Amino acid sequence: MRRGETVNSSARNAILALVAMVALLLPNASAAPAEAAPVTGFEAGNIISDTLFYDGNAMTAAQVQTFLNKRVPECWLGRPGYEVGKQVMWGGPTTLASKCTKDYVAKTQTRASNAYCAAYAGGGNETVAQIIAKVGKACGVSQQALLVMLEKEQGLITDPWPNNAQYSSAMGYACPDSGPGGTANCDPKKGGFFEQVYGAAWQLKVYEAFPNNYNYKPYATSFIRWDTEVSCGGKDVYLENRATAALYIYTPYQPNKASLDAGWGEGDECSSYGNRNFFNLFKAWFGTPNGQFEATGKILDYWTVHQQWLGKPTANAVTSNANGGGRSQQFAGGIVFEPRASGAKVSGMTKASPILAAFNKAGGVSGSWGWPLEAAANQGTSGNNVMRFQSGSVVESKASGVFLIPTVLVAAWNSSGGFSGSWGYPTAAAKPVGGANYQAFQKGTVGLGGDGKTFLVAHPFGPRWIEEGGVGHALGAPTGKVTSISANGGGKRLDFQRGSMFSSSHGVASLRAGALGDEYLRLGGPASAWGWPNGRYICNAAGTECSMSFSSGVGVWTNARGVVFTEGSAPASPGTKPGAGESVVGGTV
């Protein structure tokens, strides 16, 4: 029913030249057509979506007219060398037309409603814009698709000096490839602009209504040739929708690699261009037609290497100026980031990545983490990962979850040995307290003071250590490892520069070095009759009296009497507040 590509070879070259000129006129076109970049986003089984192709309300007559005016701002017909009626060759002898497409009018006939198209009210001489708008609406075929077909068949949309043969076979309708050498053999009874546009739209709806009556069926695999020459071969294609099947019935060839690599130009002797040009033109004029999105630039380079797990793009790249700016793009299997930050690398994360989930919760590229700076590094066979961001390193531990180690702690964490070092992995988010930074890790709580010194306080002493002053704690820095003690119910002890901390069933308490603490340790510490510390070390404002609650009583030191222990007195709980005129040694209660 349809010719494949061209009226004949000379007409094909003319159409390709027009299409190449379109490429030069498109926004951002910089390369010559022959050097144009390869076609991207073309899917042989999904050239255009049904939603776009069968949208009969895509454009009004006014919108079509505006579109045509932009394509050919100046018509050449009537200029010297382009005189109206001048004989030219276009698949045979013909003459230059009287008007360019934007100004062309044609006789239209009333068509009754039928099974495929609603009624069309003829109007004598109607403009091309009126005909396209009315036919598209009556038959339920997108005006955008009709414009693209007029261009890819005869170059009519952008030609500044069209001829009468182009209008006569405007849509290539009723022009099967049965002429000499596989050329078009058009039925003269179905020639003329209105007949071509209406007939093609009607035919496309017939294809949709009776898909099983033709060689190319939607939702099935068909062998589709590369070209009219059988010897060129072809390839099996699963046709994903009705619109794509209709395009192949109309133009029964798919572009080969050479055709796609040529961009807007010519491929090899087995290349066809009809469906390639339909895709290229629709994409250039109206946006991606098939729901397929493109990866470009460095994201494209990354996707080329990782496309097995990323899959197809599901959206175009999005630019953000937040946190220094960059681009990100969604794919079926994940997301890719291209930050502008100096030294940053393009990286991606799978949709199932716990790091990605936590990153999105933190606000994504606009959030507190900033942009990812490189791909996640897997920690051997553990399944744990580390990924560097602008604000620090994000650590994914299978045991505790995902947490950001802020930049101020990253170097020290790495020096500690990272995952397998003395800190282990983070178990909570970092938090600033009193000018210092703290974060809980697998093996303790880390504090970083303004002087750049880092302290690791082993579990379970970290929270109380922070509460009582952290890196500014009166006890100073830890000086050893945690010691386990079995006496009086058992517990743990951690020594510091100026005292010790104790943990038992009575809670966590700190005891500063001095007369009271020294006497307690001399008597045996937790193994003594005093038992375990279970309150706060409290001194009066003058520093002349200090006391501490223990599990078996209360110890008191005064200048006058020294250390006195009162056994059996009601012990203070770990949260006891100091009384009037008293203070807590080592921090605020």
XYZ file of C-alpha atoms in Angstrom:
589
model
C 0.000 0.000 0.000
C 2.938 2.292 0.667
C 6.211 3.101 -0.876
C 9.197 2.578 1.323
C 11.233 5.744 1.321
C 11.257 7.881 -1.776
C 9.761 8.524 -5.189
C 13.117 7.557 -6.676
C 16.778 8.008 -5.881
C 16.935 11.630 -7.042
C 13.900 12.526 -4.955
C 15.370 10.636 -2.013
C 18.532 12.713 -2.184
C 16.452 15.887 -2.337
C 14.457 14.870 0.726
C 17.593 13.939 2.642
C 19.073 17.301 1.709
C 15.981 19.017 3.087
C 16.119 16.948 6.234
C 19.788 17.837 6.592
C 18.863 21.508 6.251
C 16.294 21.019 9.015
C 19.105 19.683 11.210
C 21.097 22.855 10.655
C 18.099 24.995 11.557
C 17.357 23.163 14.794
C 18.321 24.759 18.126
C 21.897 24.021 19.226
C 22.801 22.417 15.897
C 26.487 23.000 15.319
C 27.831 20.130 13.258
C 27.320 19.713 9.532
C 24.652 17.085 8.742
C 27.145 14.567 7.447
C 29.008 14.898 10.744
C 25.904 14.952 12.944
C 25.903 12.882 16.079
C 24.285 9.444 15.885
C 20.579 9.132 16.619
C 19.947 8.517 20.314
C 16.760 7.300 21.942
C 15.418 5.481 18.874
C 13.728 2.200 19.747
C 12.820 0.026 16.784
C 9.865 -1.439 18.675
C 8.637 1.869 20.099
C 9.017 4.733 17.640
C 6.173 6.789 19.098
C 3.663 6.207 21.882
C -0.004 5.560 21.142
C -0.917 8.521 23.354
C 1.013 10.987 21.204
C 0.253 9.434 17.825
C -3.514 9.149 18.230
C -4.076 12.532 19.876
C -6.479 14.295 17.502
C -6.448 17.430 19.657
C -2.690 17.931 19.723
C -2.803 21.234 17.778
C -5.369 23.761 16.616
C -5.343 25.297 13.125
C -3.835 28.487 14.580
C -1.061 26.508 16.267
C -0.333 24.606 13.058
C -0.171 27.876 11.124
C 2.250 29.402 13.626
C 4.399 26.275 13.385
C 4.467 26.446 9.552
C 5.363 30.129 9.579
C 8.406 29.423 11.750
C 9.651 26.614 9.524
C 9.800 28.771 6.358
C 10.026 32.451 7.314
C 10.635 33.404 3.631
C 9.333 31.608 0.577
C 11.676 31.558 -2.413
C 9.008 30.996 -5.050
C 8.948 33.931 -7.460
C 12.618 34.770 -6.994
C 14.923 34.612 -10.017
C 15.612 30.959 -10.695
C 12.560 29.895 -8.683
C 9.829 31.189 -10.931
C 6.359 29.726 -10.392
C 5.700 27.072 -13.035
C 9.371 26.481 -13.793
C 10.029 22.881 -14.756
C 12.134 20.858 -12.301
C 12.841 17.192 -11.615
C 11.330 15.470 -8.573
C 11.146 11.787 -9.322
C 10.282 12.893 -12.805
C 9.454 16.204 -14.478
C 7.214 18.596 -12.569
C 6.844 22.324 -12.028
C 7.439 24.668 -9.132
C 4.302 25.316 -7.093
C 2.554 28.637 -6.694
C 2.987 28.885 -2.921
C 4.979 27.479 -0.028
C 3.240 25.209 2.421
C 2.461 27.937 4.962
C 0.429 29.810 2.327
C -0.804 26.910 0.221
C -4.541 26.281 -0.176
C -6.266 23.210 -1.555
C -9.776 22.173 -2.454
C -11.379 19.996 0.179
C -14.420 17.791 -0.078
C -16.969 16.899 2.543
C -16.475 13.384 3.846
C -19.197 11.523 5.684
C -18.531 9.952 9.029
C -17.231 6.391 8.780
C -15.858 3.698 11.066
C -12.444 5.366 11.220
C -12.970 9.115 10.898
C -15.677 11.517 11.989
C -17.354 13.681 9.360
C -15.222 16.263 7.566
C -16.924 19.403 6.331
C -15.254 20.529 3.103
C -14.620 24.182 2.622
C -13.564 24.778 -0.954
C -10.055 26.166 -0.650
C -8.624 25.603 2.822
C -5.157 26.335 4.112
C -2.729 23.565 4.918
C -3.079 24.450 8.615
C -6.869 24.102 8.454
C -6.675 20.792 6.612
C -4.137 19.282 9.026
C -6.066 20.450 12.093
C -9.457 19.248 10.810
C -8.234 15.891 9.461
C -6.320 15.160 12.646
C -9.361 15.900 14.795
C -11.783 13.978 12.565
C -9.626 10.847 12.347
C -7.967 10.964 15.757
C -4.420 11.244 14.449
C -2.046 13.792 15.959
C -1.522 16.973 13.949
C 2.091 16.770 15.095
C 2.419 13.323 13.544
C 0.847 14.552 10.275
C 3.303 17.466 10.108
C 6.216 15.113 10.668
C 4.971 12.738 7.978
C 4.610 15.581 5.471
C 8.229 16.480 6.129
C 9.723 13.003 6.120
C 7.796 12.031 2.957
C 8.206 15.124 0.775
C 10.041 17.758 2.807
C 7.027 20.044 2.498
C 7.229 21.682 5.929
C 10.682 23.226 5.486
C 10.992 23.482 1.687
C 11.186 27.178 0.615
C 10.521 26.280 -3.056
C 8.225 23.225 -3.233
C 6.970 21.757 -6.486
C 3.598 20.440 -7.526
C 4.696 16.762 -7.328
C 5.398 17.220 -3.638
C 1.854 18.421 -3.017
C 0.412 15.726 -5.246
C 1.998 12.912 -3.212
C 2.346 14.885 0.018
C 2.006 11.951 2.448
C 3.286 9.183 0.186
C -0.217 7.705 0.499
C -1.102 5.047 -2.099
C 2.498 5.013 -3.311
C 3.707 1.397 -2.944
C 7.303 0.419 -3.661
C 6.317 -1.399 -6.823
C 7.987 0.853 -9.389
C 11.256 0.118 -11.165
C 14.044 -0.676 -8.721
C 11.712 -0.546 -5.731
C 10.665 3.045 -6.383
C 7.288 4.506 -5.531
C 4.357 3.795 -7.836
C 1.730 6.341 -6.781
C -1.937 6.039 -7.683
C -2.823 9.277 -9.543
C -6.472 8.959 -8.466
C -5.368 9.522 -4.880
C -3.118 12.473 -5.559
C -3.605 16.004 -4.282
C -2.888 17.561 -0.933
C -6.248 17.068 0.754
C -6.671 13.549 -0.597
C -3.200 12.644 0.636
C -3.610 14.004 4.160
C -7.108 12.652 4.680
C -6.314 9.329 2.986
C -3.159 8.770 5.042
C -4.890 9.585 8.351
C -7.821 7.339 7.408
C -5.435 4.531 6.447
C -3.521 4.791 9.714
C -6.793 4.359 11.605
C -7.609 1.305 9.505
C -4.269 -0.171 10.502
C -5.151 0.464 14.136
C -8.607 -1.108 13.791
C -7.438 -4.283 11.996
C -3.908 -5.016 13.243
C -4.126 -8.723 12.430
C -4.783 -8.045 8.735
C -1.235 -6.750 8.160
C 2.312 -8.053 8.361
C 3.290 -5.966 11.382
C 1.177 -6.583 14.459
C 1.344 -4.697 17.748
C 2.422 -6.645 20.844
C 4.099 -9.280 18.677
C 7.504 -9.901 17.101
C 7.932 -9.308 13.369
C 10.849 -9.563 11.008
C 11.409 -6.078 9.566
C 13.763 -5.469 6.669
C 16.436 -2.814 6.526
C 15.623 -1.696 2.992
C 13.718 -2.483 -0.202
C 16.528 -4.837 -1.202
C 15.731 -8.268 0.188
C 19.429 -9.177 0.174
C 20.093 -6.495 2.812
C 18.256 -8.581 5.386
C 16.605 -7.261 8.543
C 15.959 -8.008 12.186
C 13.197 -9.289 14.453
C 11.465 -6.505 16.358
C 8.878 -6.741 19.126
C 6.353 -3.981 18.380
C 5.356 -2.429 21.687
C 2.296 -0.462 20.582
C -0.255 0.166 17.817
C 1.285 3.402 16.591
C 4.666 1.824 15.917
C 3.026 -1.108 14.102
C 1.080 1.383 11.956
C 4.266 3.244 11.009
C 5.889 0.003 9.857
C 2.842 -0.991 7.834
C 2.986 2.457 6.241
C 6.775 2.431 5.761
C 7.891 -1.217 6.106
C 11.583 -0.731 6.868
C 13.651 -0.081 9.971
C 16.896 1.943 10.018
C 20.071 -0.092 10.269
C 23.087 0.885 12.360
C 24.623 2.899 9.525
C 21.420 4.889 9.173
C 21.265 5.652 12.908
C 24.976 6.439 13.079
C 24.511 8.946 10.253
C 22.219 11.108 12.392
C 20.456 13.189 9.728
C 22.609 11.995 6.836
C 23.004 8.959 4.596
C 24.111 5.561 5.832
C 25.093 2.705 3.534
C 23.534 0.864 0.609
C 21.172 -0.999 2.949
C 20.016 2.015 4.947
C 16.446 3.292 5.063
C 15.416 6.619 6.516
C 11.644 6.963 6.714
C 11.093 5.798 10.276
C 14.414 7.193 11.430
C 13.485 10.607 10.086
C 10.020 10.402 11.643
C 11.654 9.884 15.036
C 14.314 12.552 14.485
C 11.847 15.168 13.291
C 9.245 14.543 15.997
C 11.914 14.671 18.660
C 13.385 17.906 17.280
C 10.042 19.641 16.829
C 7.841 18.333 19.634
C 10.005 16.378 22.080
C 10.798 12.719 22.607
C 7.986 10.744 20.919
C 8.376 7.317 22.452
C 8.674 7.843 26.168
C 12.376 7.095 25.745
C 14.682 9.625 27.347
C 18.265 10.478 26.564
C 21.447 10.424 28.550
C 23.967 13.042 27.444
C 27.467 14.218 28.275
C 29.260 12.601 31.185
C 26.050 10.905 32.324
C 25.900 9.185 28.926
C 29.505 8.034 29.348
C 28.689 6.594 32.766
C 25.494 4.956 31.516
C 27.327 3.374 28.585
C 29.524 1.493 31.049
C 26.812 0.700 33.624
C 23.683 0.320 31.506
C 23.297 -3.346 32.447
C 22.118 -2.408 35.946
C 20.890 1.111 35.233
C 18.548 0.127 32.404
C 16.873 2.754 30.244
C 16.523 6.422 31.195
C 13.066 7.102 32.637
C 13.412 10.898 32.559
C 15.703 13.507 31.085
C 18.516 14.894 33.189
C 17.550 17.561 35.730
C 19.859 20.485 36.528
C 20.107 21.877 40.053
C 22.121 24.821 41.309
C 21.965 23.682 44.933
C 25.221 22.942 46.762
C 27.362 24.075 43.848
C 25.111 22.580 41.193
C 25.107 19.640 38.841
C 22.839 17.260 36.962
C 21.047 14.089 37.967
C 19.087 11.615 35.872
C 16.686 8.822 36.734
C 17.030 5.398 35.119
C 14.955 2.256 35.405
C 17.476 0.751 37.806
C 18.737 3.797 39.667
C 19.968 7.367 39.444
C 23.171 8.979 38.157
C 24.746 12.181 39.516
C 27.051 14.604 37.711
C 28.137 17.284 40.239
C 30.000 20.422 39.219
C 32.248 20.309 42.288
C 35.958 20.299 41.525
C 37.375 16.787 41.374
C 33.932 15.154 41.653
C 33.219 12.048 39.618
C 29.987 10.937 37.984
C 28.434 8.219 40.100
C 25.234 6.235 40.380
C 23.143 4.387 42.929
C 20.643 1.607 42.457
C 17.004 2.242 43.328
C 17.296 -0.347 46.100
C 20.335 1.300 47.670
C 19.850 2.129 51.383
C 22.246 5.035 50.824
C 19.932 6.467 48.164
C 16.906 6.160 50.467
C 18.743 7.957 53.285
C 20.100 10.555 50.857
C 16.597 11.374 49.619
C 15.374 11.604 53.220
C 18.164 14.095 53.901
C 16.899 16.310 51.071
C 18.724 14.911 48.037
C 21.150 17.194 46.206
C 19.575 20.206 47.947
C 19.940 18.687 51.399
C 22.594 18.640 54.097
C 24.659 15.898 52.467
C 25.187 17.774 49.211
C 26.154 15.948 46.008
C 27.795 12.521 45.931
C 31.395 12.935 44.826
C 32.250 9.402 43.765
C 30.803 5.914 43.585
C 30.220 3.860 46.716
C 33.114 1.605 47.711
C 32.131 -1.864 48.869
C 33.909 -3.106 51.973
C 34.906 -6.558 50.845
C 32.321 -9.310 51.243
C 30.546 -7.633 54.173
C 28.028 -5.829 51.999
C 28.909 -2.598 53.815
C 29.546 0.504 51.704
C 31.150 3.921 51.991
C 30.236 6.779 49.644
C 31.818 10.216 49.700
C 29.552 13.274 49.662
C 30.217 17.002 49.896
C 29.466 16.985 53.641
C 31.390 13.844 54.519
C 31.387 10.095 54.009
C 28.137 8.172 54.116
C 28.539 4.746 55.659
C 26.093 1.916 55.042
C 26.374 -0.798 57.662
C 24.203 -3.881 57.418
C 24.174 -3.950 61.217
C 23.114 -0.384 62.009
C 21.932 1.396 58.862
C 23.136 4.461 56.964
C 24.785 7.448 58.611
C 26.861 10.403 57.466
C 30.266 10.866 59.077
C 30.797 14.632 58.768
C 33.905 15.919 57.052
C 35.473 17.016 60.365
C 35.479 13.378 61.535
C 36.195 11.571 58.278
C 39.996 11.830 58.335
C 40.190 10.580 61.912
C 37.777 7.722 61.150
C 39.883 6.692 58.171
C 43.024 6.886 60.339
C 41.342 4.691 62.939
C 40.997 1.980 60.306
C 37.517 2.697 58.985
C 35.082 -0.185 59.172
C 37.602 -2.594 60.629
C 39.361 -0.069 62.874
C 39.108 0.976 66.495
C 35.886 2.963 65.946
C 34.006 0.563 63.701
C 30.966 1.839 61.806
C 28.658 4.705 62.889
C 25.491 3.737 64.738
C 23.828 7.158 64.922
C 23.902 10.532 63.226
C 26.572 13.008 64.288
C 25.521 15.938 66.453
C 27.249 19.139 67.548
C 27.212 19.930 71.272
C 28.854 22.964 72.853
C 31.253 23.658 69.999
C 32.348 20.021 69.650
C 31.164 17.226 67.329
C 30.067 13.845 68.562
C 29.015 10.618 66.908
C 28.255 7.153 68.193
C 30.182 4.341 66.553
C 30.157 0.578 66.886
C 32.907 0.638 69.529
C 32.200 3.894 71.304
C 31.314 7.553 71.103
C 33.710 9.873 69.323
C 34.168 13.508 70.254
C 36.091 16.127 68.326
C 36.957 19.399 70.031
C 37.892 22.760 68.595
C 41.547 21.905 69.015
C 41.204 19.096 66.487
C 41.801 16.353 69.043
C 39.527 13.316 68.780
C 38.523 11.068 71.681
C 36.821 7.695 71.538
C 34.881 6.833 74.670
C 33.922 3.189 74.663
C 30.410 1.923 75.272
C 28.420 2.318 77.433
C 30.029 5.528 78.690
C 29.631 7.789 75.634
C 26.165 9.304 76.217
C 26.929 10.202 79.846
C 30.340 11.505 78.806
C 28.702 13.893 76.326
C 26.075 14.883 78.878
C 28.732 15.813 81.403
C 30.825 17.883 79.024
C 32.310 15.561 76.388
C 35.708 16.675 75.159
C 35.639 19.358 77.869
C 34.813 16.832 80.598
C 36.622 17.381 83.929
C 37.907 13.818 83.736
C 39.913 14.594 80.617
C 40.604 12.019 77.950
C 40.246 8.242 78.328
C 43.547 6.552 79.080
C 42.806 2.888 78.633
C 40.353 0.208 77.700
C 37.140 -0.774 79.418
C 37.653 -3.169 82.313
C 34.977 -5.653 83.359
C 34.422 -6.184 87.109
C 32.279 -8.974 88.530
C 31.993 -7.777 92.148
C 28.720 -6.519 93.671
C 26.601 -7.521 90.695
C 29.156 -6.719 88.037
C 29.837 -3.775 85.773
C 32.496 -1.921 83.824
C 35.135 0.729 84.459
C 36.912 3.165 82.138
C 39.806 5.282 83.382
C 40.415 8.883 82.312
C 43.207 11.378 82.875
C 41.556 12.791 85.992
C 39.227 10.089 87.228
C 37.104 7.129 86.148
C 33.651 6.269 84.859
C 31.658 3.272 86.060
C 28.726 1.405 84.563
C 26.548 -1.082 86.421
C 22.936 -1.974 86.997
C 22.800 1.243 89.040
C 23.586 3.362 85.965
C 26.628 5.214 84.608
C 28.533 7.553 86.921
C 31.812 9.437 86.885
C 34.135 9.906 89.857
C 36.813 12.539 89.678
C 40.284 11.940 91.098
C 40.737 13.485 94.523
C 40.418 12.555 98.171
C 36.989 10.910 97.824
C 37.801 9.074 94.628
C 41.247 8.061 95.801
C 39.842 6.620 99.051
C 37.161 4.723 97.150
C 39.711 3.102 94.880
C 42.098 2.395 97.783
C 39.335 0.417 99.479
C 38.741 -1.690 96.357
C 36.447 0.458 94.237
C 33.340 -1.421 93.046
C 34.514 -4.500 95.000
C 34.510 -2.506 98.265
C 31.723 -2.203 100.804
C 30.707 1.042 99.117
C 29.603 -0.818 95.970
C 29.129 0.943 92.622
C 28.867 4.705 92.083
C 25.311 5.509 91.132
C 24.880 9.264 91.248
C 26.653 12.535 90.551
C 29.900 13.787 91.995
C 28.710 17.022 93.619
C 30.726 19.781 95.235
C 29.710 23.048 96.815
C 30.580 26.332 95.192
C 33.549 26.903 97.435
C 34.966 23.462 96.695
C 35.248 22.667 100.393
C 32.795 19.771 100.371
C 32.050 17.015 97.797
C 29.796 13.972 97.910
C 28.951 10.907 95.845
C 26.151 8.392 96.064
C 27.082 4.714 95.943
C 24.984 1.581 95.850
C 25.627 0.955 99.594
C 25.633 4.497 100.922
C 26.991 8.005 100.512
C 30.605 9.141 100.532
C 31.383 12.678 101.655
C 34.630 14.635 101.698
C 35.150 17.879 103.593
C 38.213 19.965 104.346
C 37.595 19.629 108.050
C 36.784 15.941 108.404
C 38.260 14.286 105.308
C 36.374 11.309 103.783
C 33.366 9.877 105.547
C 31.175 7.058 104.265
C 27.684 6.623 105.658
C 26.507 3.094 105.034
C 22.832 2.411 104.417
C 21.839 5.997 103.750
C 19.358 6.373 100.946
C 21.548 6.537 97.848
C 20.952 9.256 95.318
C 19.796 8.144 91.886
C 21.984 8.778 88.846
C 19.875 11.822 87.953
C 20.065 13.583 91.349
C 20.257 17.375 91.068
C 22.710 19.361 93.230
C 21.275 21.361 96.070
C 21.532 25.099 96.676
C 25.113 26.269 96.595
C 26.294 22.901 95.199
C 27.806 22.114 91.801
C 28.511 18.999 89.790
C 32.130 18.265 89.128
C 32.537 17.364 85.493
C 29.486 18.990 83.987
C 26.003 20.320 84.448
C 23.227 18.112 85.780
